[in-house]
Amino acid sequence: MGTAQIALLKVLTPRREISRGLGLSAGALIAGLIFLFWCVLTYGGLVDTTFCPPPHRVLLALWKVLADGSLFKHAWSSLVVINLGFFLSSLIAIPLGIMMGSFRIVAAALDPVVNFIRYLPVTSMIPLLILWIGIGLEEKVAVIFIGTFFQQIVMFADVSAQVPDELFNAGYTLGASRRQVVMKVLLPATLPGVMDVLRVTMGWAWTYLVVAELVASNSGLGYMSMQAMRGLHADLIFVAILVIGFLGMVTDQIFKWIKAVWLPWAGQR
Amino acid sequence: MGEVSIERVGLSFKSRKGDDVVALNNLSLHIPDKQFAVIVGPSGCGKSSLLDIIAGLKEPTGGQCKLDGQVINGPGPERGMVFQNYSLFPWLTVLKNVEFGLSLKNVAPSERIERARFYVNAVGLNGFENSYPKQLSGGMKQRVAIARSLANDPKILLMDEPFGALDSQTRTVMQELLLGVWEKNQKTVLFVTHDIDEALFLGEKVYVMSARPGRIIDTLSVDFPHPRNYDMLTSPPCLELKRRIHHNLHTEVHKAMAAAAA
């Protein structure tokens, strides 16, 4: 077997590590291919550029909304809404979910309601929310809150339920009271799981945000997109999508970074 | 003092199928102060449940346990426990884990650290004070668990197959280490295992437990002087004890399997 063949077999072995350089090149290759495909479609005249603009027009549109400040205004509006909704939801869902996962009585009390609402698409409630609180900030925050909260609480409960019995028992036999077991054992034990759930649900919160802004809004990236559609500015829609993707990616990295710095002990037990 | 009386303790519960399962039946045992007592029994005989009852983590459905004449109801720091695994607090360093019990008692930080360091050294982990559990091997984790229990200065140390998850070489080293620690600060130890060699090497008294429902069916005195050497396990008197335990357990295991099949 030649060395090239051996190298190929190594790459095709499940779970086998690859070099950093190879990993980065693979990522760049896929991204590059997609970009190339976009170029071929648009510059090659294969699609109507009114509906699918070429890269340089998207860049120009980006430049325009950056220069006139409208991108910043809409992005800021979206960020305020998502962070507010997400923060409020997490603030209540974390303690409630942790209790739900470790106190049978809390689980018994909340399970029926939570599991019913959890399967209701939050979008089905938007008309009602608009009737009640209009289309301003409060309505969009409410959409994110409802969409996120009932998912989060179940996931936090799961994190809490996964804390091994041995940790509780170790606490008790070292002299901890019930209260101390909750504060000094259960809570710290859930931290890595809580961070992971926050990271995952933040991604979902972006979806609810955009839905809320598309349906009824007068600001935000979703609204910007909707306005662009009405004026047939597909390039602006592309800008909005790219910016949402970019902000989501940055948020994800921030969560990862916080976990690595704040919880260096997390990992296998 | 650390004298344990187990008085006619019973434990039964309903199985998932709804049958009544008797895990422990009328079990009585007296463990005098400072004894290294080992309970050896087949898997599922209820020996861990007995330990949980003494620790106060489980309530017996009959009888009672006493420590120095006081009836046990609920867990307490005077009964330290070392679990098989997963019991270290992963968010605390080795030193902070060992300090945990003392911090609950509001012992002054300087004294707390001093005592924790003493026990970290006693189990040979100096240099690892600031490591997190995930950075330690299985044997090292169990050393921390032992140090953490000892730092609390319990009257009795309950050990639930603490070396069961370790490889056999590490297990031997840990047994020697535990004996060394016990020789230096004599405490009552109640150690549960299914490993006959481990029982004989560690125990002054070895109590053999039957298959479910668990009872004590034999008591052996292991009259070998301390400090002990692992060679004692191949000496004729020890082999005779081993043969006796083996015979008893073998009969019990067959009973258990027959009961499970029925």
Short mmCIF file of C-alpha atoms in Angstrom, two decimals:
data_model
loop_
_atom_site.label_atom_id
_atom_site.label_comp_id
_atom_site.label_asym_id
_atom_site.label_seq_id
_atom_site.Cartn_x
_atom_site.Cartn_y
_atom_site.Cartn_z
CA MET A 1 0.00 0.00 0.00
CA GLY A 2 1.29 3.47 -0.82
CA THR A 3 1.57 6.20 1.80
CA ALA A 4 -1.29 8.13 0.18
CA GLN A 5 -3.52 5.09 0.49
CA ILE A 6 -2.58 4.63 4.16
CA ALA A 7 -3.28 8.31 4.84
CA LEU A 8 -6.67 7.99 3.19
CA LEU A 9 -7.54 4.91 5.24
CA LYS A 10 -6.62 6.76 8.42
CA VAL A 11 -8.95 9.62 7.54
CA LEU A 12 -11.73 7.14 6.81
CA THR A 13 -11.38 5.41 10.22
CA PRO A 14 -14.25 6.34 12.57
CA ARG A 15 -13.29 8.57 15.54
CA ARG A 16 -9.68 8.80 14.43
CA GLU A 17 -8.09 12.21 15.03
CA ILE A 18 -6.99 14.27 12.05
CA SER A 19 -4.45 17.08 11.89
CA ARG A 20 -5.59 20.63 12.54
CA GLY A 21 -4.45 21.73 9.11
CA LEU A 22 -6.49 19.05 7.38
CA GLY A 23 -9.55 19.94 9.46
CA LEU A 24 -9.31 23.63 8.61
CA SER A 25 -8.77 22.89 4.90
CA ALA A 26 -11.82 20.61 4.85
CA GLY A 27 -13.96 23.33 6.39
CA ALA A 28 -12.62 25.96 3.99
CA LEU A 29 -13.16 23.64 1.02
CA ILE A 30 -16.88 23.11 1.73
CA ALA A 31 -17.48 26.81 2.40
CA GLY A 32 -15.53 27.63 -0.79
CA LEU A 33 -17.52 25.16 -2.87
CA ILE A 34 -20.82 26.66 -1.72
CA PHE A 35 -19.52 30.12 -2.53
CA LEU A 36 -18.32 28.92 -5.93
CA PHE A 37 -21.72 27.37 -6.61
CA TRP A 38 -23.35 30.71 -5.77
CA CYS A 39 -20.97 32.52 -8.16
CA VAL A 40 -21.60 30.06 -10.99
CA LEU A 41 -25.38 30.34 -10.57
CA THR A 42 -25.40 34.12 -10.53
CA TYR A 43 -22.53 35.24 -12.77
CA GLY A 44 -23.15 32.33 -15.12
CA GLY A 45 -26.65 33.69 -15.73
CA LEU A 46 -28.30 30.47 -14.60
CA VAL A 47 -30.73 32.25 -12.27
CA ASP A 48 -32.62 35.52 -12.30
CA THR A 49 -30.44 37.87 -10.28
CA THR A 50 -33.50 39.81 -9.13
CA PHE A 51 -34.28 36.87 -6.87
CA CYS A 52 -30.78 35.55 -6.28
CA PRO A 53 -28.25 38.39 -6.33
CA PRO A 54 -24.55 37.79 -7.01
CA PRO A 55 -22.00 38.16 -4.17
CA HIS A 56 -20.85 41.68 -5.07
CA ARG A 57 -24.42 43.04 -4.92
CA VAL A 58 -24.89 41.56 -1.46
CA LEU A 59 -21.62 43.21 -0.41
CA LEU A 60 -22.80 46.54 -1.82
CA ALA A 61 -26.12 46.20 0.01
CA LEU A 62 -24.23 45.38 3.20
CA TRP A 63 -22.08 48.45 2.73
CA LYS A 64 -25.14 50.61 2.16
CA VAL A 65 -26.99 49.53 5.33
CA LEU A 66 -23.79 49.77 7.34
CA ALA A 67 -23.18 53.30 6.08
CA ASP A 68 -26.69 54.62 6.69
CA GLY A 69 -26.81 53.02 10.15
CA SER A 70 -30.00 51.05 9.50
CA LEU A 71 -28.29 47.66 9.92
CA PHE A 72 -26.97 48.66 13.30
CA LYS A 73 -30.39 49.95 14.35
CA HIS A 74 -32.19 46.73 13.36
CA ALA A 75 -29.50 44.42 14.71
CA TRP A 76 -29.56 46.31 18.00
CA SER A 77 -33.34 46.04 18.17
CA SER A 78 -33.12 42.28 17.58
CA LEU A 79 -30.36 41.82 20.14
CA VAL A 80 -32.31 43.71 22.81
CA VAL A 81 -35.40 41.60 22.21
CA ILE A 82 -33.62 38.25 22.13
CA ASN A 83 -31.47 38.93 25.16
CA LEU A 84 -34.38 40.24 27.19
CA GLY A 85 -36.64 37.31 26.34
CA PHE A 86 -33.87 34.78 26.80
CA PHE A 87 -32.70 36.29 30.08
CA LEU A 88 -36.20 36.39 31.59
CA SER A 89 -36.90 32.83 30.49
CA SER A 90 -33.60 31.49 31.86
CA LEU A 91 -33.99 33.42 35.10
CA ILE A 92 -37.15 31.51 35.94
CA ALA A 93 -36.51 28.24 34.10
CA ILE A 94 -33.14 27.52 35.76
CA PRO A 95 -34.31 27.39 39.40
CA LEU A 96 -37.68 25.87 38.51
CA GLY A 97 -36.15 23.23 36.21
CA ILE A 98 -33.51 22.26 38.76
CA MET A 99 -36.21 21.82 41.39
CA MET A 100 -38.36 19.89 38.94
CA GLY A 101 -35.53 17.44 38.29
CA SER A 102 -34.76 16.77 41.94
CA PHE A 103 -37.97 17.30 43.91
CA ARG A 104 -40.66 14.78 43.03
CA ILE A 105 -43.40 17.10 44.26
CA VAL A 106 -42.35 19.93 41.93
CA ALA A 107 -42.16 17.50 39.01
CA ALA A 108 -45.61 16.12 39.80
CA ALA A 109 -47.05 19.62 40.02
CA LEU A 110 -45.51 21.04 36.84
CA ASP A 111 -45.29 18.03 34.52
CA PRO A 112 -48.86 18.12 33.11
CA VAL A 113 -48.89 21.84 32.32
CA VAL A 114 -45.33 22.01 31.02
CA ASN A 115 -45.71 18.98 28.78
CA PHE A 116 -48.95 20.31 27.33
CA ILE A 117 -47.63 23.76 26.53
CA ARG A 118 -44.27 22.42 25.34
CA TYR A 119 -45.89 20.86 22.30
CA LEU A 120 -47.90 23.92 21.40
CA PRO A 121 -46.03 25.79 18.68
CA VAL A 122 -45.40 29.27 20.05
CA THR A 123 -46.32 30.57 16.61
CA SER A 124 -49.90 29.48 17.28
CA MET A 125 -50.02 31.96 20.13
CA ILE A 126 -48.71 34.96 18.21
CA PRO A 127 -52.16 36.19 17.09
CA LEU A 128 -53.34 36.11 20.67
CA LEU A 129 -50.24 37.88 21.90
CA ILE A 130 -50.70 40.61 19.28
CA LEU A 131 -54.29 41.07 20.41
CA TRP A 132 -53.23 41.33 24.00
CA ILE A 133 -50.01 43.33 23.88
CA GLY A 134 -49.63 44.67 20.36
CA ILE A 135 -46.59 44.36 18.10
CA GLY A 136 -44.00 46.19 20.15
CA LEU A 137 -41.06 45.01 22.17
CA GLU A 138 -43.26 43.27 24.75
CA GLU A 139 -44.93 41.02 22.22
CA LYS A 140 -41.65 39.83 20.70
CA VAL A 141 -40.12 39.29 24.14
CA ALA A 142 -43.22 37.28 25.06
CA VAL A 143 -42.86 35.09 21.96
CA ILE A 144 -39.23 34.31 22.79
CA PHE A 145 -40.08 33.76 26.43
CA ILE A 146 -42.90 31.30 25.75
CA GLY A 147 -40.96 29.54 23.00
CA THR A 148 -37.84 29.15 25.11
CA PHE A 149 -39.15 28.71 28.63
CA PHE A 150 -41.09 25.48 28.24
CA GLN A 151 -38.22 23.84 26.36
CA GLN A 152 -35.63 25.07 28.84
CA ILE A 153 -37.47 23.95 31.96
CA VAL A 154 -37.65 20.34 30.76
CA MET A 155 -33.99 20.38 29.77
CA PHE A 156 -32.87 21.91 33.07
CA ALA A 157 -34.96 19.30 34.90
CA ASP A 158 -33.10 16.64 32.97
CA VAL A 159 -29.73 18.14 33.90
CA SER A 160 -30.78 18.16 37.54
CA ALA A 161 -32.07 14.58 37.42
CA GLN A 162 -28.74 13.42 35.96
CA VAL A 163 -26.76 14.46 39.05
CA PRO A 164 -25.64 11.11 40.49
CA ASP A 165 -27.16 9.96 43.80
CA GLU A 166 -23.63 9.38 45.11
CA LEU A 167 -23.01 13.13 45.18
CA PHE A 168 -26.09 13.72 47.33
CA ASN A 169 -25.19 10.81 49.60
CA ALA A 170 -21.58 11.98 49.90
CA GLY A 171 -22.90 15.38 50.97
CA TYR A 172 -25.24 13.90 53.57
CA THR A 173 -22.64 11.57 55.08
CA LEU A 174 -20.20 14.48 55.34
CA GLY A 175 -22.73 16.27 57.51
CA ALA A 176 -24.62 18.46 55.03
CA SER A 177 -28.19 19.44 55.86
CA ARG A 178 -30.90 19.19 53.20
CA ARG A 179 -30.47 22.87 52.45
CA GLN A 180 -26.70 22.54 52.22
CA VAL A 181 -27.04 19.56 49.89
CA VAL A 182 -29.15 21.68 47.55
CA MET A 183 -26.92 24.76 47.69
CA LYS A 184 -23.48 23.13 47.88
CA VAL A 185 -23.99 19.91 45.94
CA LEU A 186 -26.98 20.03 43.60
CA LEU A 187 -26.51 23.58 42.28
CA PRO A 188 -22.80 23.41 41.46
CA ALA A 189 -23.26 19.91 40.00
CA THR A 190 -25.77 21.25 37.47
CA LEU A 191 -23.65 24.18 36.24
CA PRO A 192 -22.01 22.54 33.18
CA GLY A 193 -25.32 21.08 32.04
CA VAL A 194 -27.07 24.41 32.57
CA MET A 195 -24.46 26.16 30.39
CA ASP A 196 -24.93 23.58 27.63
CA VAL A 197 -28.72 23.98 27.70
CA LEU A 198 -28.38 27.77 27.56
CA ARG A 199 -26.18 27.47 24.51
CA VAL A 200 -28.56 25.15 22.68
CA THR A 201 -31.74 27.04 23.55
CA MET A 202 -30.19 30.36 22.54
CA GLY A 203 -30.08 28.96 19.02
CA TRP A 204 -33.80 28.22 19.19
CA ALA A 205 -34.50 31.67 20.60
CA TRP A 206 -33.07 33.18 17.38
CA THR A 207 -35.66 31.24 15.41
CA TYR A 208 -38.54 32.56 17.55
CA LEU A 209 -37.14 36.07 17.30
CA VAL A 210 -37.12 36.06 13.54
CA VAL A 211 -40.58 34.50 13.40
CA ALA A 212 -41.92 37.22 15.69
CA GLU A 213 -40.28 39.93 13.61
CA LEU A 214 -41.54 38.51 10.33
CA VAL A 215 -45.13 38.27 11.50
CA ALA A 216 -45.55 41.67 13.05
CA SER A 217 -42.92 44.19 13.89
CA ASN A 218 -41.56 47.60 13.05
CA SER A 219 -37.90 46.95 13.67
CA GLY A 220 -35.32 44.16 13.82
CA LEU A 221 -33.49 42.01 11.31
CA GLY A 222 -36.61 39.99 10.49
CA TYR A 223 -38.51 43.20 9.80
CA MET A 224 -35.63 44.44 7.65
CA SER A 225 -35.89 41.24 5.66
CA MET A 226 -39.65 41.58 5.28
CA GLN A 227 -39.34 45.17 4.05
CA ALA A 228 -36.68 44.08 1.57
CA MET A 229 -39.01 41.41 0.23
CA ARG A 230 -41.73 43.97 -0.37
CA GLY A 231 -39.29 46.08 -2.40
CA LEU A 232 -37.87 43.03 -4.21
CA HIS A 233 -34.42 43.68 -2.66
CA ALA A 234 -33.20 40.09 -2.47
CA ASP A 235 -29.67 41.37 -1.77
CA LEU A 236 -30.90 42.93 1.49
CA ILE A 237 -32.58 39.68 2.51
CA PHE A 238 -29.22 37.97 2.00
CA VAL A 239 -27.58 40.60 4.20
CA ALA A 240 -30.13 40.01 6.97
CA ILE A 241 -29.66 36.24 6.82
CA LEU A 242 -25.88 36.53 6.89
CA VAL A 243 -25.97 38.93 9.83
CA ILE A 244 -28.31 36.64 11.81
CA GLY A 245 -26.00 33.71 11.12
CA PHE A 246 -23.00 35.74 12.15
CA LEU A 247 -24.59 36.94 15.41
CA GLY A 248 -25.68 33.40 16.24
CA MET A 249 -22.17 32.11 15.68
CA VAL A 250 -20.68 34.81 17.89
CA THR A 251 -23.20 34.06 20.66
CA ASP A 252 -22.35 30.37 20.49
CA GLN A 253 -18.64 31.11 20.81
CA ILE A 254 -19.31 33.39 23.79
CA PHE A 255 -21.18 30.58 25.59
CA LYS A 256 -18.37 28.13 24.84
CA TRP A 257 -15.81 30.60 26.09
CA ILE A 258 -17.68 31.34 29.32
CA LYS A 259 -17.96 27.63 30.06
CA ALA A 260 -14.27 27.01 29.43
CA VAL A 261 -13.17 29.91 31.63
CA TRP A 262 -15.75 29.68 34.38
CA LEU A 263 -16.05 25.89 34.68
CA PRO A 264 -12.57 24.52 33.98
CA TRP A 265 -13.41 21.44 36.04
CA ALA A 266 -16.27 20.34 33.78
CA GLY A 267 -15.77 17.26 31.64
CA GLN A 268 -15.68 13.62 32.58
CA ARG A 269 -16.13 12.96 36.26
CA MET B 1 -15.92 5.61 70.57
CA GLY B 2 -17.43 3.97 67.56
CA GLU B 3 -19.40 0.93 68.58
CA VAL B 4 -22.13 -0.26 66.23
CA SER B 5 -25.05 -2.50 67.13
CA ILE B 6 -27.26 -3.78 64.39
CA GLU B 7 -30.38 -5.12 66.04
CA ARG B 8 -32.77 -7.41 64.16
CA VAL B 9 -32.64 -5.18 61.10
CA GLY B 10 -34.98 -6.00 58.25
CA LEU B 11 -35.46 -4.37 54.88
CA SER B 12 -38.18 -5.26 52.43
CA PHE B 13 -39.59 -3.45 49.46
CA LYS B 14 -41.92 -4.03 46.54
CA SER B 15 -40.29 -5.07 43.29
CA ARG B 16 -41.42 -3.59 39.98
CA LYS B 17 -43.57 -6.62 39.40
CA GLY B 18 -45.26 -5.93 42.71
CA ASP B 19 -43.76 -8.86 44.63
CA ASP B 20 -42.48 -8.36 48.15
CA VAL B 21 -38.70 -8.59 48.20
CA VAL B 22 -36.98 -9.22 51.51
CA ALA B 23 -33.46 -7.81 51.22
CA LEU B 24 -32.46 -8.16 54.87
CA ASN B 25 -34.11 -10.38 57.43
CA ASN B 26 -33.62 -10.07 61.19
CA LEU B 27 -29.94 -9.26 60.85
CA SER B 28 -28.04 -8.67 64.07
CA LEU B 29 -24.38 -7.79 64.39
CA HIS B 30 -22.22 -6.11 66.98
CA ILE B 31 -19.08 -4.30 65.93
CA PRO B 32 -16.88 -3.19 68.82
CA ASP B 33 -14.99 0.09 68.86
CA LYS B 34 -11.87 0.33 66.65
CA GLN B 35 -12.53 -2.96 64.89
CA PHE B 36 -11.78 -3.39 61.22
CA ALA B 37 -14.86 -5.38 60.27
CA VAL B 38 -15.47 -6.74 56.80
CA ILE B 39 -18.74 -8.04 55.45
CA VAL B 40 -18.30 -10.35 52.50
CA GLY B 41 -21.26 -11.60 50.56
CA PRO B 42 -22.55 -12.43 47.08
CA SER B 43 -23.83 -9.66 44.79
CA GLY B 44 -27.33 -8.53 45.63
CA CYS B 45 -27.27 -9.97 49.16
CA GLY B 46 -28.14 -6.61 50.68
CA LYS B 47 -24.70 -5.76 52.10
CA SER B 48 -24.70 -2.31 50.51
CA SER B 49 -28.24 -1.72 51.79
CA LEU B 50 -27.05 -2.57 55.29
CA LEU B 51 -24.30 0.02 54.96
CA ASP B 52 -26.82 2.59 53.70
CA ILE B 53 -28.99 1.87 56.75
CA ILE B 54 -26.07 2.43 59.14
CA ALA B 55 -25.17 5.61 57.24
CA GLY B 56 -28.77 6.74 57.66
CA LEU B 57 -29.36 6.97 53.91
CA LYS B 58 -31.99 4.21 54.02
CA GLU B 59 -34.57 3.44 56.67
CA PRO B 60 -34.89 -0.17 57.79
CA THR B 61 -38.38 -1.66 57.67
CA GLY B 62 -37.69 -3.53 60.90
CA GLY B 63 -35.27 -3.36 63.82
CA GLN B 64 -32.76 -0.60 64.42
CA CYS B 65 -29.08 0.34 64.33
CA LYS B 66 -27.22 2.11 67.10
CA LEU B 67 -23.94 3.95 67.25
CA ASP B 68 -22.56 4.11 70.81
CA GLY B 69 -26.01 3.29 72.11
CA GLN B 70 -27.80 6.01 70.16
CA VAL B 71 -30.42 4.96 67.64
CA ILE B 72 -29.51 6.03 64.10
CA ASN B 73 -32.13 8.02 62.27
CA GLY B 74 -30.77 9.92 59.33
CA PRO B 75 -27.24 10.59 58.08
CA GLY B 76 -24.61 12.37 60.11
CA PRO B 77 -20.92 13.31 59.95
CA GLU B 78 -19.98 10.88 62.73
CA ARG B 79 -20.59 8.07 60.20
CA GLY B 80 -18.33 8.73 57.21
CA MET B 81 -18.86 6.82 54.00
CA VAL B 82 -16.69 5.98 51.02
CA PHE B 83 -18.64 5.01 47.92
CA GLN B 84 -17.63 2.84 45.01
CA ASN B 85 -17.20 5.78 42.65
CA TYR B 86 -18.56 9.06 41.28
CA SER B 87 -18.68 10.57 44.73
CA LEU B 88 -16.06 13.34 44.50
CA PHE B 89 -17.37 16.84 43.88
CA PRO B 90 -16.00 17.57 40.40
CA TRP B 91 -16.14 21.36 40.88
CA LEU B 92 -13.83 21.26 43.89
CA THR B 93 -10.08 20.72 43.91
CA VAL B 94 -8.63 17.80 45.86
CA LEU B 95 -7.98 20.03 48.87
CA LYS B 96 -11.44 21.61 48.74
CA ASN B 97 -13.05 18.18 48.48
CA VAL B 98 -11.22 17.09 51.62
CA GLU B 99 -12.18 20.34 53.35
CA PHE B 100 -15.88 19.96 52.45
CA GLY B 101 -17.11 18.39 55.70
CA LEU B 102 -15.09 20.80 57.80
CA SER B 103 -16.44 23.81 55.93
CA LEU B 104 -19.98 22.68 56.78
CA LYS B 105 -19.02 22.70 60.46
CA ASN B 106 -17.65 26.24 60.23
CA VAL B 107 -14.15 25.19 61.20
CA ALA B 108 -11.82 28.21 60.80
CA PRO B 109 -10.21 28.27 57.32
CA SER B 110 -6.63 28.01 58.58
CA GLU B 111 -7.36 24.95 60.69
CA ARG B 112 -9.49 23.50 57.94
CA ILE B 113 -6.68 23.74 55.39
CA GLU B 114 -4.16 22.34 57.83
CA ARG B 115 -6.30 19.29 58.60
CA ALA B 116 -7.16 18.75 54.96
CA ARG B 117 -3.47 18.90 54.02
CA PHE B 118 -2.67 16.38 56.74
CA TYR B 119 -5.08 13.84 55.29
CA VAL B 120 -4.11 14.58 51.68
CA ASN B 121 -0.54 13.72 52.72
CA ALA B 122 -1.74 10.66 54.64
CA VAL B 123 -3.15 9.16 51.45
CA GLY B 124 -0.03 10.14 49.50
CA LEU B 125 -1.52 12.85 47.31
CA ASN B 126 0.78 15.75 48.21
CA GLY B 127 1.36 17.77 45.08
CA PHE B 128 -2.21 17.17 43.84
CA GLU B 129 -3.96 19.56 46.25
CA ASN B 130 -5.07 21.87 43.45
CA SER B 131 -6.00 19.24 40.86
CA TYR B 132 -9.61 18.66 39.89
CA PRO B 133 -11.10 15.14 40.11
CA LYS B 134 -11.21 14.80 36.32
CA GLN B 135 -7.42 15.04 36.27
CA LEU B 136 -7.00 12.07 38.64
CA SER B 137 -6.90 8.31 38.05
CA GLY B 138 -9.50 6.03 39.63
CA GLY B 139 -7.18 5.03 42.48
CA MET B 140 -6.30 8.63 43.24
CA LYS B 141 -9.97 9.59 43.32
CA GLN B 142 -10.67 6.92 45.92
CA ARG B 143 -7.74 8.18 47.99
CA VAL B 144 -9.33 11.61 47.98
CA ALA B 145 -12.65 10.07 49.02
CA ILE B 146 -10.95 8.29 51.93
CA ALA B 147 -9.11 11.46 52.98
CA ARG B 148 -12.34 13.44 52.73
CA SER B 149 -14.11 11.04 55.08
CA LEU B 150 -11.23 10.89 57.55
CA ALA B 151 -10.80 14.67 57.69
CA ASN B 152 -14.29 14.83 59.17
CA ASP B 153 -13.03 12.66 62.06
CA PRO B 154 -15.97 10.22 62.00
CA LYS B 155 -16.48 7.60 64.71
CA ILE B 156 -16.90 4.93 62.08
CA LEU B 157 -15.86 4.67 58.45
CA LEU B 158 -18.33 2.86 56.20
CA MET B 159 -16.82 1.60 52.96
CA ASP B 160 -19.02 0.29 50.16
CA GLU B 161 -16.78 -1.73 47.83
CA PRO B 162 -14.53 1.32 47.49
CA PHE B 163 -11.91 -0.49 45.40
CA GLY B 164 -14.33 -2.52 43.32
CA ALA B 165 -13.87 -0.41 40.19
CA LEU B 166 -10.06 -0.40 40.32
CA ASP B 167 -7.67 -2.68 38.47
CA SER B 168 -6.18 -5.44 40.62
CA GLN B 169 -2.70 -3.89 41.04
CA THR B 170 -4.12 -0.55 42.11
CA ARG B 171 -6.55 -2.33 44.40
CA THR B 172 -3.70 -4.06 46.26
CA VAL B 173 -1.88 -0.77 46.71
CA MET B 174 -5.07 0.86 48.01
CA GLN B 175 -5.69 -1.96 50.47
CA GLU B 176 -2.19 -1.54 51.88
CA LEU B 177 -2.69 2.21 52.06
CA LEU B 178 -6.00 1.85 53.87
CA LEU B 179 -4.51 -0.56 56.40
CA GLY B 180 -1.61 1.84 56.97
CA VAL B 181 -4.01 4.70 57.60
CA TRP B 182 -6.15 2.55 59.90
CA GLU B 183 -3.11 1.37 61.91
CA LYS B 184 -2.16 5.00 62.55
CA ASN B 185 -5.54 6.36 63.59
CA GLN B 186 -7.55 3.40 64.77
CA LYS B 187 -11.18 3.89 63.95
CA THR B 188 -14.03 1.49 63.58
CA VAL B 189 -14.25 0.48 59.94
CA LEU B 190 -17.07 -1.44 58.33
CA PHE B 191 -15.95 -2.53 54.90
CA VAL B 192 -18.21 -4.29 52.41
CA THR B 193 -16.84 -6.39 49.56
CA HIS B 194 -17.44 -9.51 47.51
CA ASP B 195 -13.69 -10.15 47.16
CA ILE B 196 -12.55 -12.85 49.62
CA ASP B 197 -8.83 -11.94 49.43
CA GLU B 198 -9.68 -8.33 50.13
CA ALA B 199 -11.83 -9.35 53.11
CA LEU B 200 -9.08 -11.48 54.64
CA PHE B 201 -6.24 -9.05 54.00
CA LEU B 202 -8.09 -6.11 55.56
CA GLY B 203 -10.36 -7.56 58.22
CA GLU B 204 -9.83 -8.40 61.86
CA LYS B 205 -13.26 -9.97 61.74
CA VAL B 206 -14.90 -11.16 58.56
CA TYR B 207 -18.65 -11.60 58.55
CA VAL B 208 -20.04 -13.78 55.78
CA MET B 209 -23.44 -12.81 54.53
CA SER B 210 -26.01 -15.11 52.94
CA ALA B 211 -27.82 -14.59 49.66
CA ARG B 212 -31.06 -12.64 49.83
CA PRO B 213 -32.58 -12.31 52.37
CA GLY B 214 -29.23 -11.29 53.83
CA ARG B 215 -28.19 -12.75 57.19
CA ILE B 216 -24.81 -13.28 58.80
CA ILE B 217 -24.04 -16.97 58.37
CA ASP B 218 -20.44 -17.13 59.55
CA THR B 219 -17.96 -15.04 61.54
CA LEU B 220 -14.21 -15.47 61.21
CA SER B 221 -11.37 -14.00 63.22
CA VAL B 222 -8.37 -13.17 61.09
CA ASP B 223 -5.63 -13.24 63.71
CA PHE B 224 -2.75 -11.90 61.69
CA PRO B 225 -0.59 -9.18 63.22
CA HIS B 226 -0.26 -5.69 61.79
CA PRO B 227 1.39 -4.38 59.74
CA ARG B 228 0.24 -7.05 57.34
CA ASN B 229 1.99 -8.21 54.21
CA TYR B 230 0.18 -9.46 51.14
CA ASP B 231 2.08 -12.77 51.50
CA MET B 232 -0.19 -13.63 54.40
CA LEU B 233 -2.89 -14.53 51.90
CA THR B 234 -0.91 -17.58 50.78
CA SER B 235 -0.12 -18.85 54.29
CA PRO B 236 -1.84 -22.14 55.29
CA PRO B 237 -4.06 -20.72 58.08
CA CYS B 238 -5.27 -17.99 55.77
CA LEU B 239 -5.91 -20.44 52.95
CA GLU B 240 -8.01 -22.47 55.36
CA LEU B 241 -10.11 -19.36 56.16
CA LYS B 242 -10.39 -18.65 52.47
CA ARG B 243 -11.58 -22.19 51.80
CA ARG B 244 -14.22 -21.80 54.50
CA ILE B 245 -15.56 -18.50 53.13
CA HIS B 246 -15.43 -19.83 49.61
CA HIS B 247 -17.46 -22.87 50.54
CA ASN B 248 -20.11 -20.76 52.29
CA LEU B 249 -20.36 -18.21 49.52
CA HIS B 250 -20.43 -20.82 46.80
CA THR B 251 -23.44 -22.48 48.40
CA GLU B 252 -25.09 -19.07 48.73
CA VAL B 253 -24.47 -18.08 45.14
CA HIS B 254 -26.11 -21.29 43.97
CA LYS B 255 -29.08 -20.62 46.22
CA ALA B 256 -29.36 -17.10 44.84
CA MET B 257 -29.26 -18.31 41.25
CA ALA B 258 -31.85 -20.99 41.95
CA ALA B 259 -34.09 -18.38 43.57
CA ALA B 260 -33.67 -16.03 40.62
CA ALA B 261 -34.56 -18.81 38.19
CA ALA B 262 -37.65 -19.83 40.15
#
